[in-house]
CSV table of C-alpha atoms and ligand atoms in Angstrom, one decimal:
chain,number,residue,atom,x,y,z
A,1,MET,CA,28.1,19.7,-9.9
A,2,LYS,CA,26.4,17.1,-12.0
A,3,THR,CA,22.7,16.8,-12.6
A,4,PHE,CA,20.8,13.5,-12.8
A,5,ILE,CA,17.2,12.9,-13.9
A,6,SER,CA,15.0,9.8,-13.4
A,7,SER,CA,11.3,9.2,-13.7
A,8,TRP,CA,9.2,6.3,-12.4
A,9,LYS,CA,5.6,5.4,-12.2
A,10,SER,CA,4.8,3.3,-9.1
A,11,PRO,CA,1.4,1.9,-8.1
A,12,SER,CA,-0.5,1.7,-4.9
A,13,ASN,CA,-1.1,-1.6,-3.3
A,14,ILE,CA,-3.8,-3.2,-1.1
A,15,ALA,CA,-2.8,-5.5,1.6
A,16,LEU,CA,-4.6,-8.8,2.1
A,17,VAL,CA,-2.8,-9.7,5.3
A,18,LYS,CA,-2.2,-6.4,6.9
A,19,TYR,CA,0.8,-4.7,8.4
A,20,TRP,CA,-0.3,-2.8,11.5
A,21,GLY,CA,2.3,-2.3,14.2
A,22,LYS,CA,6.1,-1.9,14.2
A,23,LYS,CA,8.8,-3.5,16.2
A,24,PRO,CA,10.1,-1.3,19.0
A,25,ASN,CA,13.5,0.3,18.9
A,26,ALA,CA,13.9,-0.1,15.1
A,27,VAL,CA,13.1,2.1,12.1
A,28,GLN,CA,10.2,0.8,10.2
A,29,ILE,CA,10.5,-2.9,11.0
A,30,PRO,CA,7.1,-4.6,10.9
A,31,ALA,CA,5.7,-6.4,13.8
A,32,ASN,CA,4.3,-9.0,11.4
A,33,ALA,CA,4.7,-10.0,7.7
A,34,SER,CA,2.1,-8.8,5.2
A,35,ILE,CA,1.2,-9.4,1.6
A,36,SER,CA,-0.6,-7.3,-1.0
A,37,PHE,CA,-2.0,-7.0,-4.5
A,38,THR,CA,0.0,-4.5,-6.4
A,39,LEU,CA,-2.5,-2.2,-8.2
A,40,SER,CA,-2.3,-0.8,-11.7
A,41,ASN,CA,-4.2,2.4,-12.3
A,42,CYS,CA,-3.8,4.1,-8.9
A,43,ALA,CA,-0.2,5.2,-9.2
A,44,THR,CA,2.2,8.1,-8.6
A,45,THR,CA,4.4,9.4,-11.3
A,46,THR,CA,7.6,11.1,-10.1
A,47,LYS,CA,10.4,12.8,-11.8
A,48,LEU,CA,13.5,13.5,-9.7
A,49,THR,CA,16.0,16.0,-10.9
A,50,TYR,CA,19.0,15.7,-8.5
A,51,THR,CA,21.9,18.1,-8.6
A,52,GLU,CA,25.1,17.4,-6.6
A,53,HIS,CA,25.6,20.1,-4.0
A,54,GLU,CA,27.4,20.4,-0.6
A,55,SER,CA,24.1,21.0,1.3
A,56,LEU,CA,20.6,19.6,1.1
A,57,ALA,CA,17.7,21.4,-0.6
A,58,VAL,CA,14.3,19.8,-1.4
A,59,LYS,CA,11.6,21.2,-3.5
A,60,VAL,CA,8.4,19.3,-4.3
A,61,LEU,CA,5.9,20.1,-7.0
A,62,LEU,CA,2.6,18.3,-6.9
A,63,ASP,CA,0.7,18.5,-10.2
A,64,GLY,CA,3.0,21.4,-11.0
A,65,ASN,CA,2.3,23.4,-7.8
A,66,GLU,CA,4.9,23.8,-5.1
A,67,GLU,CA,3.9,21.7,-2.1
A,68,PRO,CA,6.0,22.9,0.9
A,69,SER,CA,4.1,20.6,3.3
A,70,PHE,CA,5.8,17.5,1.7
A,71,VAL,CA,9.3,18.7,2.3
A,72,GLU,CA,9.6,17.7,6.0
A,73,LYS,CA,8.5,14.1,5.3
A,74,ILE,CA,11.0,13.9,2.4
A,75,GLU,CA,13.8,15.3,4.4
A,76,GLN,CA,13.1,12.8,7.2
A,77,PHE,CA,13.1,10.1,4.5
A,78,ILE,CA,16.5,11.3,3.1
A,79,SER,CA,18.0,11.2,6.6
A,80,ARG,CA,16.8,7.6,7.0
A,81,ILE,CA,18.3,6.3,3.8
A,82,ALA,CA,21.6,8.1,4.0
A,83,HIS,CA,23.3,5.0,5.7
A,84,ILE,CA,22.4,3.0,2.6
A,85,LEU,CA,23.3,5.6,-0.1
A,86,PRO,CA,25.5,8.2,1.5
A,87,PHE,CA,25.4,10.6,-1.5
A,88,THR,CA,21.7,11.2,-0.8
A,89,SER,CA,22.2,13.3,2.3
A,90,THR,CA,23.3,16.3,0.3
A,91,GLY,CA,22.2,17.7,-3.0
A,92,ILE,CA,19.4,19.7,-4.6
A,93,TYR,CA,16.2,17.6,-5.1
A,94,LEU,CA,13.5,18.8,-7.4
A,95,ILE,CA,10.7,16.3,-7.1
A,96,GLU,CA,7.9,16.6,-9.6
A,97,THR,CA,5.1,14.3,-8.7
A,98,SER,CA,1.5,13.6,-9.6
A,99,ASN,CA,-1.1,11.0,-8.4
A,100,SER,CA,-3.8,9.4,-10.5
A,101,PHE,CA,-6.0,9.5,-7.4
A,102,PRO,CA,-6.9,12.0,-4.7
A,103,HIS,CA,-4.2,12.7,-2.2
A,104,SER,CA,-4.9,11.4,1.3
A,105,SER,CA,-8.1,9.7,0.2
A,106,GLY,CA,-7.3,6.5,2.2
A,107,ILE,CA,-5.7,5.1,-1.0
A,108,ALA,CA,-2.1,4.7,0.0
A,109,SER,CA,-0.5,7.7,-1.7
A,110,SER,CA,2.5,7.3,0.6
A,111,ALA,CA,3.0,3.7,-0.8
A,112,SER,CA,3.0,4.8,-4.4
A,113,GLY,CA,4.8,8.1,-3.7
A,114,MET,CA,7.6,6.8,-1.6
A,115,SER,CA,8.2,3.8,-3.8
A,116,ALA,CA,8.4,6.1,-6.9
A,117,LEU,CA,10.8,8.4,-5.2
A,118,ALA,CA,12.9,5.5,-3.9
A,119,LEU,CA,13.2,4.1,-7.5
A,120,CYS,CA,14.3,7.4,-8.9
A,121,ILE,CA,17.0,7.7,-6.2
A,122,CYS,CA,18.2,4.1,-6.9
A,123,ASP,CA,18.3,4.9,-10.7
A,124,ILE,CA,20.6,7.9,-9.9
A,125,ALA,CA,22.7,5.7,-7.6
A,126,VAL,CA,23.3,3.3,-10.4
A,127,GLU,CA,24.3,6.1,-12.7
A,128,LYS,CA,26.7,7.4,-10.1
A,129,GLY,CA,28.1,3.9,-9.7
A,130,GLU,CA,27.0,3.5,-6.1
A,131,LEU,CA,24.5,0.7,-6.7
A,132,THR,CA,24.6,-2.3,-9.0
A,133,GLU,CA,21.7,-3.4,-11.2
A,134,ASN,CA,21.6,-6.7,-9.3
A,135,ASN,CA,20.6,-5.0,-6.1
A,136,PHE,CA,18.4,-2.3,-7.7
A,137,LYS,CA,14.8,-3.5,-6.9
A,138,ARG,CA,15.7,-4.8,-3.5
A,139,THR,CA,17.4,-1.6,-2.5
A,140,ALA,CA,14.5,0.5,-3.9
A,141,SER,CA,12.2,-1.5,-1.8
A,142,GLU,CA,14.3,-1.1,1.3
A,143,LEU,CA,14.5,2.7,0.7
A,144,ALA,CA,10.7,2.8,0.1
A,145,ARG,CA,10.2,1.0,3.4
A,146,LEU,CA,12.0,3.7,5.2
A,147,GLY,CA,9.6,6.2,3.7
A,148,SER,CA,6.5,4.2,4.4
A,149,GLY,CA,6.3,0.6,5.3
A,150,SER,CA,3.7,-0.5,2.8
A,151,ALA,CA,5.6,1.3,0.1
A,152,SER,CA,8.2,-1.5,0.1
A,153,ARG,CA,5.6,-3.8,-1.5
A,154,SER,CA,4.7,-1.4,-4.4
A,155,VAL,CA,7.9,-2.0,-6.2
A,156,PHE,CA,6.8,-5.5,-7.2
A,157,GLY,CA,3.9,-7.1,-9.1
A,158,PRO,CA,1.7,-8.9,-9.2
A,159,MET,CA,2.0,-9.2,-5.4
A,160,GLY,CA,4.5,-8.0,-2.8
A,161,GLU,CA,5.4,-9.7,0.4
A,162,TRP,CA,7.2,-7.8,3.2
A,163,GLY,CA,8.4,-9.1,6.5
A,164,LEU,CA,10.3,-12.2,7.6
A,165,HIS,CA,8.1,-15.3,7.5
A,166,HIS,CA,9.2,-18.9,7.4
A,167,ASP,CA,6.8,-19.8,4.6
A,168,TYR,CA,8.0,-17.1,2.3
A,169,ALA,CA,11.5,-17.9,0.9
A,170,GLY,CA,13.7,-14.9,0.7
A,171,SER,CA,11.4,-12.8,2.9
A,172,SER,CA,12.9,-10.0,5.0
A,173,ASP,CA,11.9,-7.3,7.4
A,174,GLN,CA,14.2,-4.9,5.5
A,175,PHE,CA,12.6,-5.1,2.1
A,176,ALA,CA,9.7,-6.6,0.2
A,177,ILE,CA,9.9,-9.4,-2.4
A,178,ALA,CA,7.9,-10.1,-5.5
A,179,TYR,CA,5.3,-12.8,-5.0
A,180,ASP,CA,3.8,-14.7,-7.9
A,181,ASP,CA,3.2,-18.2,-6.8
A,182,ILE,CA,-0.5,-17.6,-7.3
A,183,HIS,CA,-3.5,-19.2,-9.1
A,184,PRO,CA,-4.4,-17.5,-12.4
A,185,ILE,CA,-7.6,-16.2,-10.9
A,186,PHE,CA,-5.6,-13.8,-8.7
A,187,SER,CA,-3.1,-12.6,-11.3
A,188,ASP,CA,-5.7,-10.2,-12.8
A,189,PHE,CA,-8.0,-9.8,-9.8
A,190,CYS,CA,-10.1,-6.6,-9.8
A,191,ASP,CA,-10.2,-4.0,-7.1
A,192,THR,CA,-12.7,-1.1,-7.3
A,193,ILE,CA,-12.0,1.5,-4.7
A,194,LEU,CA,-15.3,2.9,-3.5
A,195,LEU,CA,-14.5,6.4,-2.3
A,196,VAL,CA,-16.5,6.9,0.9
A,197,HIS,CA,-14.5,9.8,2.2
A,198,LYS,CA,-12.0,11.8,0.1
A,199,GLY,CA,-10.9,14.2,2.8
A,200,GLN,CA,-7.8,13.9,5.1
A,201,LYS,CA,-7.9,11.0,7.5
A,202,THR,CA,-8.4,11.9,11.2
A,203,VAL,CA,-5.6,9.6,12.3
A,204,SER,CA,-2.6,9.0,10.0
A,205,SER,CA,-1.2,5.5,9.7
A,206,THR,CA,2.1,6.7,11.4
A,207,VAL,CA,0.1,7.7,14.5
A,208,GLY,CA,-2.1,4.6,14.2
A,209,HIS,CA,0.9,2.2,14.3
A,210,GLY,CA,2.2,3.9,17.4
A,211,LEU,CA,-1.1,3.7,19.2
A,212,LEU,CA,-0.9,0.0,19.1
A,213,ASP,CA,1.8,0.1,21.8
A,214,ASN,CA,-0.8,0.1,24.6
A,215,ASN,CA,-3.3,-2.2,22.9
A,216,PRO,CA,-3.9,-5.4,25.0
A,217,TYR,CA,-4.6,-7.5,21.9
A,218,VAL,CA,-1.4,-7.0,20.0
A,219,GLU,CA,0.4,-10.2,20.8
A,220,ALA,CA,-2.6,-12.3,19.8
A,221,ARG,CA,-2.9,-10.2,16.6
A,222,PHE,CA,0.8,-10.6,15.6
A,223,ALA,CA,0.5,-14.4,16.1
A,224,GLN,CA,-2.7,-14.4,14.1
A,225,ALA,CA,-1.1,-12.4,11.3
A,226,GLY,CA,1.7,-15.0,11.1
A,227,GLU,CA,-0.8,-17.8,10.8
A,228,ASN,CA,-2.9,-15.9,8.2
A,229,MET,CA,0.3,-15.5,6.1
A,230,THR,CA,0.6,-19.3,6.1
A,231,LYS,CA,-3.1,-19.7,5.2
A,232,MET,CA,-2.9,-17.0,2.5
A,233,LYS,CA,0.0,-18.7,0.8
A,234,ALA,CA,-2.0,-21.9,0.4
A,235,ILE,CA,-5.1,-20.0,-0.7
A,236,LEU,CA,-3.2,-17.9,-3.3
A,237,LYS,CA,-1.7,-21.1,-4.8
A,238,SER,CA,-5.0,-23.2,-4.9
A,239,GLY,CA,-7.4,-20.4,-5.9
A,240,ASP,CA,-9.7,-21.3,-3.1
A,241,ILE,CA,-11.9,-18.3,-3.4
A,242,ASP,CA,-14.2,-19.0,-0.5
A,243,ALA,CA,-11.2,-19.3,1.9
A,244,PHE,CA,-9.8,-16.1,0.3
A,245,ILE,CA,-13.0,-14.1,1.0
A,246,LYS,CA,-13.1,-15.3,4.6
A,247,LEU,CA,-9.5,-14.5,5.3
A,248,VAL,CA,-9.4,-11.1,3.5
A,249,GLU,CA,-12.5,-9.8,5.1
A,250,SER,CA,-11.4,-11.0,8.5
A,251,GLU,CA,-8.1,-9.2,8.1
A,252,ALA,CA,-9.8,-6.0,7.2
A,253,LEU,CA,-12.1,-6.0,10.2
A,254,THR,CA,-9.3,-7.1,12.5
A,255,LEU,CA,-7.3,-4.1,11.3
A,256,HIS,CA,-10.1,-1.7,12.2
A,257,SER,CA,-10.9,-3.5,15.5
A,258,LEU,CA,-7.3,-2.8,16.5
A,259,MET,CA,-7.9,0.9,15.9
A,260,MET,CA,-11.1,0.7,18.0
A,261,SER,CA,-9.2,-1.0,20.8
A,262,SER,CA,-6.2,1.3,20.8
A,263,ASP,CA,-5.6,3.9,23.5
A,264,PRO,CA,-6.8,6.5,22.6
A,265,TYR,CA,-9.3,4.6,20.4
A,266,PHE,CA,-10.4,5.8,17.0
A,267,ILE,CA,-12.7,4.8,14.1
A,268,LEU,CA,-11.8,5.4,10.5
A,269,MET,CA,-14.8,3.8,9.0
A,270,LYS,CA,-17.8,6.0,8.2
A,271,PRO,CA,-21.5,5.0,8.2
A,272,GLU,CA,-21.2,4.5,4.4
A,273,THR,CA,-18.4,2.1,4.9
A,274,LEU,CA,-20.8,-0.2,6.8
A,275,ARG,CA,-23.6,0.3,4.2
A,276,LEU,CA,-21.2,-0.9,1.5
A,277,ILE,CA,-20.1,-3.9,3.5
A,278,GLU,CA,-23.8,-4.8,4.1
A,279,ALA,CA,-24.6,-4.3,0.4
A,280,ILE,CA,-21.7,-6.6,-0.6
A,281,TRP,CA,-22.6,-9.3,1.9
A,282,ALA,CA,-26.3,-9.1,0.8
A,283,LYS,CA,-25.4,-9.5,-2.8
A,284,ARG,CA,-23.1,-12.4,-2.1
A,285,GLU,CA,-25.8,-14.1,-0.1
A,286,LYS,CA,-28.5,-13.5,-2.7
A,287,ASP,CA,-26.7,-14.2,-6.0
A,288,GLY,CA,-23.7,-16.3,-4.8
A,289,PHE,CA,-21.1,-14.0,-6.4
A,290,LYS,CA,-17.6,-14.6,-5.0
A,291,TRP,CA,-17.0,-10.9,-4.2
A,292,CYS,CA,-15.6,-9.4,-1.1
A,293,PHE,CA,-14.1,-6.3,0.4
A,294,THR,CA,-11.0,-5.1,2.2
A,295,LEU,CA,-10.1,-1.9,3.9
A,296,ASP,CA,-6.8,-0.1,4.5
A,297,ALA,CA,-6.3,2.6,7.1
A,298,GLY,CA,-9.3,4.7,6.0
A,299,ALA,CA,-13.0,4.7,5.3
A,300,ASN,CA,-12.8,3.6,1.6
A,301,ILE,CA,-13.9,0.1,0.6
A,302,HIS,CA,-11.7,-1.9,-1.7
A,303,PHE,CA,-14.2,-4.1,-3.5
A,304,LEU,CA,-12.5,-7.2,-4.8
A,305,TYR,CA,-13.8,-9.6,-7.5
A,306,PRO,CA,-12.5,-11.9,-10.2
A,307,GLN,CA,-11.9,-10.5,-13.7
A,308,SER,CA,-14.5,-13.0,-15.1
A,309,ASP,CA,-17.2,-11.2,-13.1
A,310,LYS,CA,-16.1,-7.7,-14.2
A,311,GLN,CA,-19.3,-6.9,-16.1
A,312,ALA,CA,-21.7,-8.0,-13.4
A,313,ALA,CA,-19.6,-6.3,-10.7
A,314,HIS,CA,-19.5,-3.0,-12.6
A,315,ALA,CA,-23.2,-3.1,-13.0
A,316,PHE,CA,-23.6,-3.8,-9.2
A,317,ILE,CA,-21.2,-0.9,-8.4
A,318,SER,CA,-23.1,1.7,-10.5
A,319,ASN,CA,-26.5,0.5,-9.6
A,320,GLU,CA,-26.2,-0.3,-5.9
A,321,LEU,CA,-22.8,0.8,-4.4
A,322,ALA,CA,-22.2,4.2,-6.0
A,323,GLN,CA,-25.0,5.7,-3.9
A,324,TYR,CA,-22.9,5.3,-0.8
A,325,CYS,CA,-19.7,6.9,-2.3
A,326,GLU,CA,-18.9,10.5,-1.8
A,327,ASN,CA,-20.2,12.2,-5.0
A,328,GLY,CA,-20.7,8.7,-6.4
A,329,ALA,CA,-17.0,8.4,-6.9
A,330,TYR,CA,-15.1,5.2,-7.3
A,331,LEU,CA,-11.9,4.0,-9.1
A,332,HIS,CA,-11.6,0.8,-11.1
A,333,ASP,CA,-8.3,-0.9,-10.7
A,334,GLU,CA,-6.8,-4.4,-10.9
A,335,VAL,CA,-3.7,-6.3,-10.1
A,336,GLY,CA,-0.7,-4.9,-12.0
A,337,VAL,CA,3.0,-5.5,-12.8
A,338,GLY,CA,4.6,-3.2,-10.3
A,339,ALA,CA,6.6,0.0,-10.8
A,340,VAL,CA,7.8,1.0,-14.2
A,341,LYS,CA,10.5,3.3,-15.4
A,342,ILE,CA,9.4,6.1,-17.7
B,1,PMV,O1,2.8,2.0,5.3
B,1,PMV,P1,1.9,2.7,6.3
B,1,PMV,O2,2.7,3.1,7.5
B,1,PMV,O3,1.1,3.8,5.7
B,1,PMV,O4,0.9,1.6,6.9
B,1,PMV,C1,0.0,0.9,6.1
B,1,PMV,C2,-0.9,0.1,6.9
B,1,PMV,C3,-2.1,-0.5,6.1
B,1,PMV,O5,-2.3,0.1,4.9
B,1,PMV,C4,-3.3,-0.3,7.0
B,1,PMV,C5,-1.9,-2.0,5.9
B,1,PMV,C6,-0.9,-2.4,4.9
B,1,PMV,O6,-0.3,-3.5,5.1
B,1,PMV,O7,-0.7,-1.8,3.9
């Protein structure tokens, strides 16, 4: 009975071209490719203490407190990864985890959490001689994907690309790849997450992906996402900020329009989400700043702006945007390097 310990800090990420919808009859295979900025400050730190044992036992501590509600999701995750790393299907897992941001706030805690855990497991696999260093990040991303699709991208910075796409060399539906063929303006781009609604989401992304099945617009959407990946590649390379703004905002609104056209339909935006969008648009119109927004599967706004505009953007946030945030709360973040071992 040997015990192994590993700790990783893994960030959240924010998709620019969104993953929304899975391929049928497969486990966590995306209907379209996606690409995201890997964040820096919004992260999950996880320490895994794994003890060999003939049966499976999972205990999760969130900020030091036992969190039984996480166990089922982790057990499902373990059952999904067992074909890749067979040793994982048994053993005693003590998972001590903490987030730098509120749980289920619409910030992808599943992305940072699942990628952090996947990395810890891969570390232990290396120590046990069941994984080589060469395949480490790729396997970690594949494992993370089986926990939460978007988690596959969090392993890598400054950007992660997930899903087979002819314009992205080495891309795969099984795991994400690091993407760094980007103009310097994007390598330290800023993202302030404006916390509109910190409570639990009414519809989880797992349910949301499934509701797409009866959506009449999906085929057009999947084709559009593929085209947008092509456009995004060129934009990221050239630094064409106007084209960036147009594509990123369109992707965000398309994601939410897919939710509104699902059966049953649902809305994750709140009135303040729209107030914030209007305020950002008005500012852009008035002062010409190259600032924009995106959304993930929640009400919060990700306010995106270049590093060179940081001071002006921060003033705008505290003077004009904070009033629409729940308790005036927001989190400053920026593009980061990806997950790090602790
Ligand atoms: O990884 P999931 O199943 O939580 O889905 C995430 C979906 C979006 O955040 C809305 C988009 C994306 O690509 O991250």
